[in-house]
């Protein structure tokens, strides 16, 4: 694991922002941080990046303790904060040259040109950043995070303020960076974005609620349901389904039946046969797929009951 935390804790006065957090990140994979506002996602990122120290516990990032050797960590990470800071009176290129100077890059100009073009900012390289829109500043911040070829990227709301087309381009860039071997920690409120990008999801609410792949979370939280859309549903059909001993549960949403089977692989074909015999005219048979939003809300509801 390229990142590990051990009872990572951070307090701000009496407020507990991060509570004994234990998680891992796999090298070359995208780990998503999900949680409500104030859950500690950004605070966790800042501790992993060596920007603030934990109150107790510790993290290890590529073999380095950020609280002990922050400068070494800064050499191997790129970070995009939710509110990236730039010198508004300097041009985009001059801003990047200034930040690149911290890394003593021999090819800084080439890297700056490469990513400004990738982010479609090359034509505005000489313009003052103060004239940029929020979306343009966000693209510039991603450029800044990449110019020194970091091993790990911390991205806090990377598509915030971007229009849908640019957001999709940024997501494509993130996927490409992952394929190239970058480890990415992604904090986002956009659940569809997390589902599209992340190999694993860490749901955080001060403490870690869970850490797993979206597929495993679905299996853990939800029973398999078969969705059968029909031309119409009458009471005789409902009664016929209710009598089947392998049907654990069933419900109806307009002209669609949601059926939980004891063993879907064994019983689904017989279920379809029985529906047809009962006069049902089937339009479509699919498996219900629970979205990441369903998973997220279920986990937080479970956590509130504890």
GROMACS .gro file of C-alpha atoms in nm, residues 8-211:
model
  204
    8UNK     CA    1  -0.509   0.933   1.235
    9UNK     CA    2  -0.680   1.200   1.446
   10UNK     CA    3  -0.713   1.575   1.420
   11UNK     CA    4  -0.885   1.817   1.656
   12UNK     CA    5  -0.948   2.187   1.610
   13UNK     CA    6  -1.000   2.309   1.964
   14UNK     CA    7  -1.279   2.092   2.103
   15UNK     CA    8  -1.402   1.987   1.760
   16UNK     CA    9  -1.300   1.641   1.646
   17UNK     CA   10  -1.251   1.666   1.269
   18UNK     CA   11  -1.090   1.326   1.205
   19UNK     CA   12  -1.136   1.041   1.451
   20UNK     CA   13  -0.891   0.747   1.461
   21UNK     CA   14  -0.895   0.704   1.085
   22UNK     CA   15  -0.745   0.382   0.950
   23UNK     CA   16  -0.734   0.338   0.574
   24UNK     CA   17  -0.505   0.235   0.289
   25UNK     CA   18  -0.455   0.343  -0.071
   26UNK     CA   19  -0.327   0.111  -0.342
   27UNK     CA   20  -0.052   0.227  -0.574
   28UNK     CA   21  -0.172   0.329  -0.919
   29UNK     CA   22  -0.537   0.325  -0.815
   30UNK     CA   23  -0.797   0.595  -0.752
   31UNK     CA   24  -0.934   0.611  -0.399
   32UNK     CA   25  -1.244   0.823  -0.354
   33UNK     CA   26  -1.326   1.013  -0.035
   34UNK     CA   27  -1.702   1.051   0.014
   35UNK     CA   28  -1.883   1.205   0.307
   36UNK     CA   29  -2.103   1.497   0.408
   37UNK     CA   30  -1.969   1.849   0.451
   38UNK     CA   31  -1.752   1.871   0.762
   39UNK     CA   32  -1.683   1.496   0.761
   40UNK     CA   33  -1.304   1.541   0.762
   41UNK     CA   34  -1.222   1.461   0.399
   42UNK     CA   35  -1.021   1.776   0.330
   43UNK     CA   36  -0.855   1.764   0.673
   44UNK     CA   37  -0.746   1.406   0.602
   45UNK     CA   38  -0.601   1.510   0.266
   46UNK     CA   39  -0.411   1.795   0.428
   47UNK     CA   40  -0.258   1.560   0.686
   48UNK     CA   41  -0.158   1.309   0.418
   49UNK     CA   42  -0.001   1.592   0.217
   50UNK     CA   43   0.200   1.718   0.514
   51UNK     CA   44   0.021   2.053   0.523
   52UNK     CA   45  -0.104   2.006   0.880
   53UNK     CA   46  -0.001   1.762   1.151
   54UNK     CA   47  -0.232   1.514   1.323
   55UNK     CA   48  -0.326   1.561   1.688
   56UNK     CA   49  -0.250   1.192   1.735
   57UNK     CA   50  -0.186   0.889   1.518
   58UNK     CA   51   0.011   0.908   1.196
   59UNK     CA   52   0.017   0.843   0.822
   60UNK     CA   53   0.280   0.687   0.596
   61UNK     CA   54   0.295   0.810   0.236
   62UNK     CA   55   0.525   0.608   0.009
   63UNK     CA   56   0.732   0.515   0.315
   64UNK     CA   57   0.748   0.873   0.449
   65UNK     CA   58   0.580   1.021   0.757
   66UNK     CA   59   0.424   1.354   0.644
   67UNK     CA   60   0.427   1.490   0.999
   68UNK     CA   61   0.801   1.422   1.026
   69UNK     CA   62   0.930   1.488   0.672
   70UNK     CA   63   0.679   1.715   0.501
   71UNK     CA   64   0.928   1.846   0.243
   72UNK     CA   65   1.007   1.495   0.119
   73UNK     CA   66   0.637   1.425   0.083
   74UNK     CA   67   0.588   1.750  -0.111
   75UNK     CA   68   0.838   1.626  -0.371
   76UNK     CA   69   0.626   1.322  -0.458
   77UNK     CA   70   0.274   1.466  -0.439
   78UNK     CA   71   0.066   1.709  -0.637
   79UNK     CA   72  -0.229   1.870  -0.466
   80UNK     CA   73  -0.539   2.050  -0.588
   81UNK     CA   74  -0.725   2.225  -0.309
   82UNK     CA   75  -1.089   2.328  -0.333
   83UNK     CA   76  -0.980   2.694  -0.336
   84UNK     CA   77  -0.646   2.700  -0.523
   85UNK     CA   78  -0.439   3.014  -0.464
   86UNK     CA   79  -0.266   3.205  -0.743
   87UNK     CA   80  -0.105   3.545  -0.787
   88UNK     CA   81  -0.383   3.725  -0.971
   89UNK     CA   82  -0.154   4.000  -1.104
   90UNK     CA   83   0.080   3.748  -1.270
   91UNK     CA   84   0.015   3.562  -1.594
   92UNK     CA   85  -0.076   3.194  -1.599
   93UNK     CA   86   0.268   3.105  -1.733
   94UNK     CA   87   0.448   3.318  -1.476
   95UNK     CA   88   0.245   3.161  -1.195
   96UNK     CA   89   0.343   2.814  -1.310
   97UNK     CA   90   0.708   2.912  -1.352
   98UNK     CA   91   0.708   3.043  -0.996
   99UNK     CA   92   0.563   2.722  -0.851
  100UNK     CA   93   0.784   2.504  -1.073
  101UNK     CA   94   1.083   2.681  -0.920
  102UNK     CA   95   1.026   2.497  -0.594
  103UNK     CA   96   1.108   2.169  -0.767
  104UNK     CA   97   1.419   2.269  -0.966
  105UNK     CA   98   1.279   2.119  -1.285
  106UNK     CA   99   1.520   2.103  -1.577
  107UNK     CA  100   1.232   2.094  -1.827
  108UNK     CA  101   0.987   2.326  -1.653
  109UNK     CA  102   0.903   2.518  -1.972
  110UNK     CA  103   0.820   2.200  -2.162
  111UNK     CA  104   0.603   2.068  -1.879
  112UNK     CA  105   0.420   2.398  -1.847
  113UNK     CA  106   0.353   2.411  -2.221
  114UNK     CA  107   0.238   2.048  -2.226
  115UNK     CA  108  -0.023   2.086  -1.955
  116UNK     CA  109  -0.140   2.435  -2.052
  117UNK     CA  110  -0.218   2.294  -2.396
  118UNK     CA  111  -0.382   1.986  -2.244
  119UNK     CA  112  -0.604   2.211  -2.032
  120UNK     CA  113  -0.673   2.441  -2.331
  121UNK     CA  114  -0.510   2.738  -2.160
  122UNK     CA  115  -0.211   2.784  -2.388
  123UNK     CA  116  -0.372   3.073  -2.577
  124UNK     CA  117  -0.425   3.250  -2.243
  125UNK     CA  118  -0.078   3.183  -2.102
  126UNK     CA  119   0.017   3.552  -2.101
  127UNK     CA  120  -0.309   3.673  -1.945
  128UNK     CA  121  -0.328   3.762  -1.578
  129UNK     CA  122  -0.489   3.491  -1.367
  130UNK     CA  123  -0.715   3.754  -1.212
  131UNK     CA  124  -0.900   3.770  -1.545
  132UNK     CA  125  -0.970   3.394  -1.545
  133UNK     CA  126  -1.306   3.236  -1.469
  134UNK     CA  127  -1.338   2.986  -1.184
  135UNK     CA  128  -1.329   2.698  -1.429
  136UNK     CA  129  -1.011   2.830  -1.593
  137UNK     CA  130  -0.846   2.871  -1.253
  138UNK     CA  131  -0.940   2.511  -1.171
  139UNK     CA  132  -0.777   2.387  -1.490
  140UNK     CA  133  -0.470   2.595  -1.413
  141UNK     CA  134  -0.457   2.444  -1.063
  142UNK     CA  135  -0.459   2.092  -1.208
  143UNK     CA  136  -0.173   2.197  -1.437
  144UNK     CA  137   0.020   2.323  -1.137
  145UNK     CA  138  -0.033   1.992  -0.956
  146UNK     CA  139   0.114   1.795  -1.248
  147UNK     CA  140   0.415   1.992  -1.369
  148UNK     CA  141   0.669   1.823  -1.137
  149UNK     CA  142   0.553   1.468  -1.226
  150UNK     CA  143   0.428   1.368  -0.881
  151UNK     CA  144   0.376   1.007  -0.782
  152UNK     CA  145   0.056   1.078  -0.588
  153UNK     CA  146  -0.219   1.329  -0.665
  154UNK     CA  147  -0.458   1.472  -0.408
  155UNK     CA  148  -0.758   1.619  -0.588
  156UNK     CA  149  -1.015   1.805  -0.378
  157UNK     CA  150  -1.329   1.863  -0.589
  158UNK     CA  151  -1.135   1.869  -0.921
  159UNK     CA  152  -1.436   1.944  -1.141
  160UNK     CA  153  -1.598   2.203  -0.915
  161UNK     CA  154  -1.706   2.506  -1.117
  162UNK     CA  155  -1.636   2.347  -1.455
  163UNK     CA  156  -1.895   2.313  -1.729
  164UNK     CA  157  -2.004   1.957  -1.820
  165UNK     CA  158  -1.780   1.929  -2.127
  166UNK     CA  159  -1.465   2.041  -1.945
  167UNK     CA  160  -1.559   1.828  -1.641
  168UNK     CA  161  -1.569   1.520  -1.863
  169UNK     CA  162  -1.232   1.611  -2.014
  170UNK     CA  163  -1.083   1.643  -1.663
  171UNK     CA  164  -1.228   1.304  -1.567
  172UNK     CA  165  -1.071   1.155  -1.878
  173UNK     CA  166  -0.739   1.308  -1.776
  174UNK     CA  167  -0.771   1.159  -1.428
  175UNK     CA  168  -0.839   0.815  -1.575
  176UNK     CA  169  -0.537   0.848  -1.805
  177UNK     CA  170  -0.316   0.949  -1.513
  178UNK     CA  171  -0.431   0.642  -1.322
  179UNK     CA  172  -0.351   0.421  -1.622
  180UNK     CA  173  -0.005   0.578  -1.631
  181UNK     CA  174   0.054   0.464  -1.272
  182UNK     CA  175  -0.039   0.768  -1.066
  183UNK     CA  176  -0.201   0.708  -0.730
  184UNK     CA  177  -0.495   0.946  -0.692
  185UNK     CA  178  -0.691   1.047  -0.384
  186UNK     CA  179  -1.013   1.208  -0.503
  187UNK     CA  180  -1.253   1.396  -0.278
  188UNK     CA  181  -1.582   1.474  -0.446
  189UNK     CA  182  -1.947   1.545  -0.378
  190UNK     CA  183  -2.033   1.419  -0.726
  191UNK     CA  184  -2.136   1.058  -0.672
  192UNK     CA  185  -2.160   0.975  -1.043
  193UNK     CA  186  -1.807   1.112  -1.082
  194UNK     CA  187  -1.682   0.890  -0.799
  195UNK     CA  188  -1.853   0.588  -0.952
  196UNK     CA  189  -1.699   0.661  -1.293
  197UNK     CA  190  -1.345   0.713  -1.162
  198UNK     CA  191  -1.277   0.533  -0.834
  199UNK     CA  192  -1.145   0.182  -0.785
  200UNK     CA  193  -1.231   0.197  -0.414
  201UNK     CA  194  -1.448   0.425  -0.203
  202UNK     CA  195  -1.376   0.545   0.152
  203UNK     CA  196  -1.690   0.679   0.316
  204UNK     CA  197  -1.578   0.913   0.592
  205UNK     CA  198  -1.773   1.075   0.872
  206UNK     CA  199  -1.487   1.185   1.099
  207UNK     CA  200  -1.410   0.814   1.135
  208UNK     CA  201  -1.403   0.564   0.850
  209UNK     CA  202  -1.751   0.428   0.781
  210UNK     CA  203  -1.631   0.178   0.521
  211UNK     CA  204  -1.364   0.119   0.255
   0.00000   0.00000   0.00000
